[in-house]
Short mmCIF file of C-alpha atoms and ligand atoms in Angstrom, two decimals:
data_model
loop_
_atom_site.label_atom_id
_atom_site.label_comp_id
_atom_site.label_asym_id
_atom_site.label_seq_id
_atom_site.Cartn_x
_atom_site.Cartn_y
_atom_site.Cartn_z
CA MET A 1 -11.73 -184.83 -234.28
CA GLU A 2 -11.14 -188.55 -233.86
CA LYS A 3 -10.98 -189.59 -230.20
CA LEU A 4 -7.90 -191.31 -228.85
CA LYS A 5 -9.00 -194.45 -226.98
CA ILE A 6 -6.96 -195.02 -223.83
CA ALA A 7 -7.01 -198.23 -221.79
CA ILE A 8 -6.28 -197.86 -218.09
CA GLN A 9 -6.50 -200.24 -215.14
CA LYS A 10 -9.98 -200.44 -213.64
CA SER A 11 -8.84 -200.93 -210.07
CA GLY A 12 -5.42 -201.69 -208.69
CA ARG A 13 -2.03 -200.14 -208.12
CA LEU A 14 -2.02 -198.20 -211.38
CA SER A 15 -5.56 -196.78 -211.29
CA ASP A 16 -5.33 -193.76 -208.99
CA ASN A 17 -2.12 -192.43 -210.49
CA SER A 18 -3.37 -193.00 -214.02
CA LEU A 19 -6.57 -191.02 -213.42
CA GLU A 20 -4.66 -188.32 -211.58
CA LEU A 21 -2.45 -187.81 -214.65
CA PHE A 22 -5.48 -186.91 -216.74
CA THR A 23 -6.97 -184.63 -214.11
CA GLU A 24 -3.68 -182.78 -213.62
CA ALA A 25 -3.29 -182.48 -217.38
CA GLY A 26 -6.57 -180.56 -217.37
CA ILE A 27 -8.57 -183.32 -219.03
CA ASN A 28 -12.12 -183.49 -217.67
CA LEU A 29 -13.71 -186.89 -217.52
CA THR A 30 -17.45 -186.66 -217.70
CA ASN A 31 -19.38 -189.72 -216.73
CA GLY A 32 -17.72 -190.51 -213.44
CA ASN A 33 -14.76 -192.66 -212.56
CA ARG A 34 -14.22 -196.29 -213.30
CA ARG A 35 -17.24 -197.18 -215.29
CA LEU A 36 -16.48 -199.09 -218.43
CA ILE A 37 -15.92 -195.98 -220.53
CA SER A 38 -15.39 -192.33 -219.70
CA VAL A 39 -15.37 -189.57 -222.32
CA SER A 40 -13.65 -186.23 -221.90
CA SER A 41 -15.63 -183.05 -222.52
CA ASN A 42 -12.59 -180.88 -223.27
CA PHE A 43 -9.99 -183.16 -224.90
CA PRO A 44 -10.42 -185.77 -227.67
CA VAL A 45 -9.92 -188.86 -225.52
CA GLU A 46 -12.03 -191.74 -224.30
CA LEU A 47 -10.93 -193.90 -221.36
CA LEU A 48 -11.61 -197.63 -221.19
CA PHE A 49 -11.31 -199.22 -217.74
CA ILE A 50 -10.06 -202.81 -217.90
CA ARG A 51 -7.78 -205.31 -216.10
CA ASP A 52 -4.12 -204.42 -216.42
CA ASP A 53 -3.22 -207.80 -217.95
CA ASP A 54 -5.61 -207.15 -220.85
CA ILE A 55 -4.26 -203.70 -221.71
CA PRO A 56 -1.36 -204.69 -224.04
CA GLN A 57 -3.60 -207.00 -226.04
CA TYR A 58 -6.29 -204.31 -226.38
CA VAL A 59 -3.66 -201.95 -227.74
CA ALA A 60 -2.12 -204.61 -229.98
CA ASP A 61 -5.60 -205.39 -231.37
CA LYS A 62 -6.33 -201.66 -231.77
CA VAL A 63 -9.41 -201.86 -229.56
CA ALA A 64 -7.55 -199.14 -227.66
CA ASP A 65 -5.02 -196.75 -229.25
CA ILE A 66 -2.84 -196.35 -226.19
CA GLY A 67 -2.71 -197.69 -222.64
CA ILE A 68 -1.04 -197.34 -219.26
CA VAL A 69 0.56 -200.51 -217.96
CA GLY A 70 3.40 -201.77 -215.75
CA GLU A 71 6.52 -202.28 -217.86
CA ASN A 72 6.83 -205.79 -216.37
CA VAL A 73 3.68 -206.82 -218.26
CA ILE A 74 5.11 -205.92 -221.67
CA LEU A 75 8.53 -207.34 -220.83
CA GLU A 76 6.95 -210.67 -219.98
CA LYS A 77 5.22 -211.10 -223.32
CA LEU A 78 6.21 -209.30 -226.50
CA TYR A 79 3.29 -207.43 -228.00
CA PRO A 80 3.35 -205.33 -231.19
CA VAL A 81 3.18 -202.07 -229.21
CA ARG A 82 5.70 -199.33 -228.49
CA VAL A 83 6.55 -197.52 -225.25
CA VAL A 84 5.97 -193.82 -225.95
CA HIS A 85 6.45 -192.32 -222.49
CA ARG A 86 7.69 -193.43 -219.07
CA LEU A 87 5.38 -192.28 -216.29
CA GLY A 88 7.52 -192.74 -213.17
CA PHE A 89 4.89 -194.24 -210.85
CA ALA A 90 4.24 -197.84 -209.72
CA ARG A 91 7.99 -198.35 -209.52
CA CYS A 92 9.06 -201.85 -208.58
CA ARG A 93 11.62 -204.49 -209.52
CA LEU A 94 11.56 -208.15 -210.47
CA SER A 95 13.91 -210.11 -208.28
CA LEU A 96 14.99 -213.58 -207.30
CA ALA A 97 14.51 -214.46 -203.64
CA ILE A 98 15.42 -217.50 -201.56
CA PRO A 99 14.75 -218.65 -197.96
CA LYS A 100 16.67 -216.33 -195.65
CA SER A 101 18.46 -219.19 -193.87
CA GLU A 102 20.20 -220.25 -197.13
CA ASP A 103 23.79 -219.25 -197.86
CA TYR A 104 24.13 -217.36 -201.11
CA PHE A 105 27.38 -216.64 -202.90
CA SER A 106 26.55 -216.34 -206.60
CA ARG A 107 23.91 -216.93 -209.24
CA ASP A 108 25.19 -220.49 -209.56
CA TYR A 109 22.99 -221.13 -206.55
CA PHE A 110 20.06 -221.42 -208.95
CA ASN A 111 21.51 -224.31 -210.98
CA GLY A 112 19.28 -227.32 -210.47
CA LYS A 113 16.79 -225.34 -208.36
CA LYS A 114 13.06 -224.96 -208.83
CA ILE A 115 11.86 -221.33 -209.11
CA ALA A 116 8.20 -220.33 -208.76
CA THR A 117 7.04 -217.24 -210.69
CA SER A 118 4.22 -215.48 -212.51
CA TYR A 119 6.82 -214.11 -214.94
CA PRO A 120 8.25 -217.18 -216.69
CA GLY A 121 9.16 -215.24 -219.84
CA ILE A 122 11.43 -212.69 -218.12
CA LEU A 123 12.90 -215.39 -215.87
CA LYS A 124 13.64 -217.75 -218.76
CA LYS A 125 15.52 -215.02 -220.61
CA TYR A 126 17.53 -214.16 -217.49
CA LEU A 127 18.47 -217.81 -216.89
CA THR A 128 19.49 -218.29 -220.53
CA ASP A 129 21.52 -215.06 -220.61
CA ASN A 130 23.36 -216.15 -217.46
CA HIS A 131 23.83 -219.79 -218.55
CA LEU A 132 21.85 -221.06 -215.59
CA ASN A 133 19.91 -224.26 -215.57
CA ALA A 134 16.87 -224.02 -213.32
CA ASP A 135 13.38 -225.40 -213.40
CA ILE A 136 10.66 -222.74 -213.83
CA HIS A 137 7.40 -223.39 -212.03
CA HIS A 138 4.69 -221.08 -213.42
CA ILE A 139 2.02 -220.08 -210.89
CA SER A 140 -0.36 -217.16 -211.17
CA GLY A 141 -0.56 -215.79 -207.65
CA SER A 142 0.81 -215.96 -204.08
CA VAL A 143 4.25 -216.78 -205.42
CA GLU A 144 5.87 -215.78 -202.12
CA ILE A 145 4.42 -218.76 -200.24
CA ALA A 146 5.84 -221.34 -202.69
CA PRO A 147 9.13 -222.06 -200.84
CA GLY A 148 7.37 -222.30 -197.47
CA ILE A 149 4.97 -225.00 -198.68
CA GLY A 150 7.68 -226.94 -200.49
CA LEU A 151 6.49 -226.05 -203.99
CA ALA A 152 9.79 -224.41 -205.01
CA ASP A 153 13.30 -223.59 -203.76
CA ALA A 154 13.16 -219.95 -204.76
CA ILE A 155 10.85 -217.34 -206.23
CA PHE A 156 11.05 -214.70 -208.93
CA ASP A 157 8.53 -211.92 -208.28
CA ILE A 158 7.75 -208.23 -208.06
CA VAL A 159 9.35 -206.50 -205.09
CA SER A 160 8.57 -203.00 -203.97
CA SER A 161 9.20 -202.32 -200.26
CA GLY A 162 10.48 -205.87 -199.68
CA SER A 163 8.12 -206.47 -196.76
CA THR A 164 6.26 -209.33 -198.47
CA LEU A 165 9.56 -211.20 -198.78
CA ILE A 166 10.49 -210.56 -195.16
CA SER A 167 7.14 -211.69 -193.81
CA ASN A 168 7.52 -214.93 -195.77
CA GLY A 169 11.02 -215.65 -194.51
CA LEU A 170 12.69 -214.85 -197.85
CA LYS A 171 15.59 -212.64 -198.91
CA GLU A 172 16.15 -210.86 -202.22
CA VAL A 173 19.41 -212.02 -203.81
CA GLU A 174 19.35 -210.84 -207.44
CA LYS A 175 17.52 -207.93 -209.02
CA VAL A 176 16.73 -208.83 -212.62
CA VAL A 177 14.91 -205.77 -213.94
CA ASP A 178 13.28 -202.49 -212.87
CA SER A 179 9.76 -201.55 -213.82
CA GLU A 180 7.51 -198.48 -213.75
CA ALA A 181 4.22 -197.48 -215.34
CA VAL A 182 4.62 -196.75 -219.06
CA LEU A 183 2.41 -195.34 -221.78
CA ILE A 184 2.19 -197.80 -224.68
CA ALA A 185 0.77 -197.11 -228.12
CA SER A 186 -0.33 -199.07 -231.12
CA ASN A 187 2.32 -199.10 -233.85
CA ASP A 188 0.28 -197.30 -236.51
CA LEU A 189 -2.05 -194.72 -235.05
CA GLY A 190 -2.52 -192.52 -238.06
CA GLU A 191 -1.72 -188.84 -238.33
CA GLU A 192 -4.67 -187.38 -236.43
CA LYS A 193 -4.41 -189.68 -233.42
CA ASN A 194 -0.63 -189.27 -233.34
CA LYS A 195 -1.18 -185.52 -232.97
CA VAL A 196 -3.53 -186.04 -230.02
CA LEU A 197 -0.96 -188.41 -228.49
CA ASP A 198 1.85 -185.84 -228.89
CA ASN A 199 -0.31 -183.22 -227.23
CA LEU A 200 -1.13 -185.61 -224.39
CA ILE A 201 2.53 -186.45 -223.78
CA PHE A 202 3.38 -182.73 -223.88
CA ARG A 203 0.85 -182.17 -221.07
CA PHE A 204 2.09 -185.17 -219.06
CA LYS A 205 5.64 -183.79 -219.28
CA ALA A 206 4.50 -180.38 -218.04
CA VAL A 207 2.76 -182.01 -215.07
CA LYS A 208 5.82 -184.14 -214.26
CA ALA A 209 8.20 -181.17 -214.53
CA ALA A 210 5.96 -179.12 -212.25
CA HIS A 211 6.00 -181.91 -209.66
CA SER A 212 9.77 -182.16 -209.63
CA ASN A 213 10.46 -178.42 -209.55
CA LYS A 214 9.78 -175.58 -207.12
CA TYR A 215 9.66 -171.84 -207.55
CA ILE A 216 12.13 -170.16 -205.20
CA VAL A 217 12.24 -166.52 -204.09
CA LEU A 218 14.90 -165.10 -201.79
CA ASN A 219 16.68 -161.94 -200.72
CA ALA A 220 20.38 -161.80 -201.52
CA PRO A 221 23.11 -159.41 -200.41
CA ASN A 222 24.41 -157.77 -203.64
CA ASP A 223 28.04 -158.75 -202.97
CA LYS A 224 26.99 -162.46 -203.06
CA LEU A 225 24.59 -162.14 -206.00
CA ASP A 226 26.84 -163.81 -208.60
CA GLN A 227 27.53 -166.80 -206.38
CA ILE A 228 23.85 -167.18 -205.50
CA ILE A 229 22.83 -167.04 -209.16
CA ASN A 230 25.35 -169.82 -209.85
CA VAL A 231 23.63 -172.04 -207.30
CA ILE A 232 20.11 -171.48 -208.73
CA PRO A 233 20.52 -171.01 -212.50
CA GLY A 234 16.79 -171.74 -213.11
CA MET A 235 15.25 -172.40 -216.52
CA LYS A 236 17.09 -169.70 -218.45
CA SER A 237 18.48 -167.45 -215.74
CA PRO A 238 17.01 -166.06 -212.53
CA THR A 239 15.05 -162.82 -212.31
CA VAL A 240 16.87 -160.25 -210.16
CA MET A 241 15.15 -157.13 -208.79
CA SER A 242 16.48 -154.49 -206.42
CA LEU A 243 14.97 -154.29 -202.97
CA ALA A 244 14.02 -150.86 -201.56
CA LEU A 245 16.73 -151.55 -198.98
CA PRO A 246 20.12 -150.60 -200.51
CA GLY A 247 22.62 -153.42 -201.03
CA TRP A 248 19.98 -156.16 -201.38
CA SER A 249 18.21 -157.87 -204.29
CA SER A 250 15.29 -160.23 -204.68
CA VAL A 251 16.13 -163.35 -206.73
CA HIS A 252 13.44 -165.56 -208.37
CA SER A 253 14.30 -168.93 -209.88
CA VAL A 254 13.28 -172.56 -210.36
CA LEU A 255 14.80 -175.37 -208.36
CA ASN A 256 14.77 -179.13 -208.90
CA GLU A 257 13.34 -181.21 -206.06
CA SER A 258 16.26 -183.70 -206.21
CA GLU A 259 18.86 -181.07 -205.28
CA PHE A 260 16.55 -179.10 -203.02
CA TRP A 261 18.17 -179.42 -199.58
CA ASP A 262 21.74 -179.17 -200.89
CA VAL A 263 20.89 -175.94 -202.63
CA ILE A 264 19.05 -174.50 -199.65
CA ASP A 265 22.10 -175.17 -197.45
CA LYS A 266 24.41 -173.44 -199.94
CA LEU A 267 22.08 -170.45 -200.21
CA LYS A 268 21.99 -170.04 -196.44
CA GLU A 269 25.80 -170.20 -196.31
CA LEU A 270 25.96 -167.46 -198.95
CA GLY A 271 23.78 -165.21 -196.81
CA ALA A 272 20.44 -165.56 -198.58
CA GLN A 273 17.49 -164.51 -196.42
CA GLY A 274 13.70 -164.76 -196.52
CA ILE A 275 13.78 -167.88 -198.70
CA LEU A 276 10.31 -168.81 -200.01
CA VAL A 277 9.66 -172.08 -201.85
CA ILE A 278 6.44 -172.26 -203.84
CA PRO A 279 4.88 -175.21 -205.69
CA ILE A 280 4.58 -174.91 -209.47
CA GLU A 281 1.21 -175.70 -211.01
CA LYS A 282 2.44 -176.47 -214.56
CA MET A 283 5.85 -176.13 -216.19
CA ILE A 284 6.04 -175.81 -219.97
CA LEU A 285 9.26 -177.20 -221.41
CA ASN A 286 10.38 -176.12 -224.84
O1 LIG B 1 -6.90 -206.70 -211.24
P1 LIG B 1 -5.74 -206.44 -212.15
O2 LIG B 1 -5.32 -207.64 -212.93
O3 LIG B 1 -5.99 -205.22 -212.99
O4 LIG B 1 -4.51 -206.02 -211.18
P2 LIG B 1 -3.26 -206.88 -210.64
O5 LIG B 1 -3.61 -207.38 -209.30
O6 LIG B 1 -2.75 -207.83 -211.66
O7 LIG B 1 -2.15 -205.77 -210.58
P3 LIG B 1 -1.74 -204.75 -209.40
O8 LIG B 1 -2.74 -203.65 -209.33
O9 LIG B 1 -1.39 -205.48 -208.16
O10 LIG B 1 -0.36 -204.23 -210.01
C1 LIG B 1 -0.33 -203.50 -211.20
C2 LIG B 1 1.12 -203.15 -211.52
O11 LIG B 1 1.69 -202.39 -210.44
C3 LIG B 1 2.08 -204.31 -211.66
O12 LIG B 1 2.02 -204.90 -212.94
C4 LIG B 1 3.43 -203.65 -211.43
O13 LIG B 1 3.89 -203.04 -212.62
C5 LIG B 1 3.09 -202.53 -210.45
N1 LIG B 1 3.55 -202.76 -209.06
C6 LIG B 1 4.29 -201.88 -208.32
C7 LIG B 1 3.32 -203.83 -208.28
C8 LIG B 1 3.95 -203.61 -207.05
N2 LIG B 1 4.53 -202.38 -207.10
C9 LIG B 1 3.88 -204.63 -206.00
N3 LIG B 1 4.45 -204.41 -204.94
N4 LIG B 1 2.64 -204.99 -208.51
C10 LIG B 1 2.56 -205.91 -207.53
N5 LIG B 1 3.16 -205.79 -206.30
C11 LIG B 1 2.98 -206.95 -205.34
C12 LIG B 1 3.95 -208.10 -205.63
O14 LIG B 1 3.40 -209.01 -206.52
C13 LIG B 1 4.19 -208.72 -204.26
O15 LIG B 1 3.18 -209.64 -203.95
O16 LIG B 1 3.24 -206.56 -204.02
C14 LIG B 1 4.04 -207.56 -203.34
C15 LIG B 1 5.39 -207.02 -203.02
O17 LIG B 1 5.32 -205.76 -202.44
P4 LIG B 1 6.31 -205.35 -201.25
O18 LIG B 1 6.08 -203.88 -201.08
O19 LIG B 1 5.89 -206.13 -200.05
O20 LIG B 1 7.72 -205.65 -201.69
ZN1 LIG B 2 -3.45 -208.11 -213.38
#
């Protein structure tokens, strides 16, 4: 079978999570991590380790079939590639920030100002869309120091925790766009490679679902069973088994991480006892 060539970041914020995805999806990578190329022994893929900025072009040129990259990179420059799956890690946002001592009332602040950024494409579109007239100063790194050294009035950059802004005496005033790691693919992969890609995405989804769900087991008094089942409906419906002790049942279900504590509180109120919460290894969605 033809191997799907996948470009991932050699070393940086995307690397660990990208590799972890493959490991958790049961894809063995033979010749060690982070060489130039790694081939899987049990799935038709080959990983290429390169700089993140080069990934979209590799995919556009079909040197790689698919790649994992920060969405910000493909928003900045339009490549002939498509986003086939959102991966949910390396979340960040692109924002405008100004010196914290400045008063800020509206976007009009930026009229006539000089903004330093490594993302001139996204910034230009934002300024145009909002009818703002600012001067874009394109620099490739250490954008956050630009106002302090008098190079610009404001910056437009990636923000995650916000601590880089704070330590440079800046404040975030407008969020322009959110970003996360995405799986991109060449526009015409051909039938065989598309099948491998579908299978890969299917596995990634199972891994993601498993991460965001827990298996829950509890003992319920029979007179509260209906209400308890309503709180934890699970994938189809919970499994209910009688306990040896009369008047009690064991309930097994699946619970989403996001509503976890709310649900646990409700279950306790309804008289559930012996609640066990167990991690799920893989969750197959169909
Ligand atoms: O060497 P290579 O070119 O491959 O790597 P790189 O240095 O260009 O990229 P890398 O590894 O830093 O980032 C890869 C991707 O991670 C980016 O394209 C984003 O999609 C995503 N990402 C997520 C981030 C951040 N969070 C982030 N916080 N990329 C950069 N930052 C930087 C930001 O530039 C700023 O300097 O961290 C600082 C802000 O962080 P906070 O937490 O202080 O707000
Ligand atoms: Zn880079």
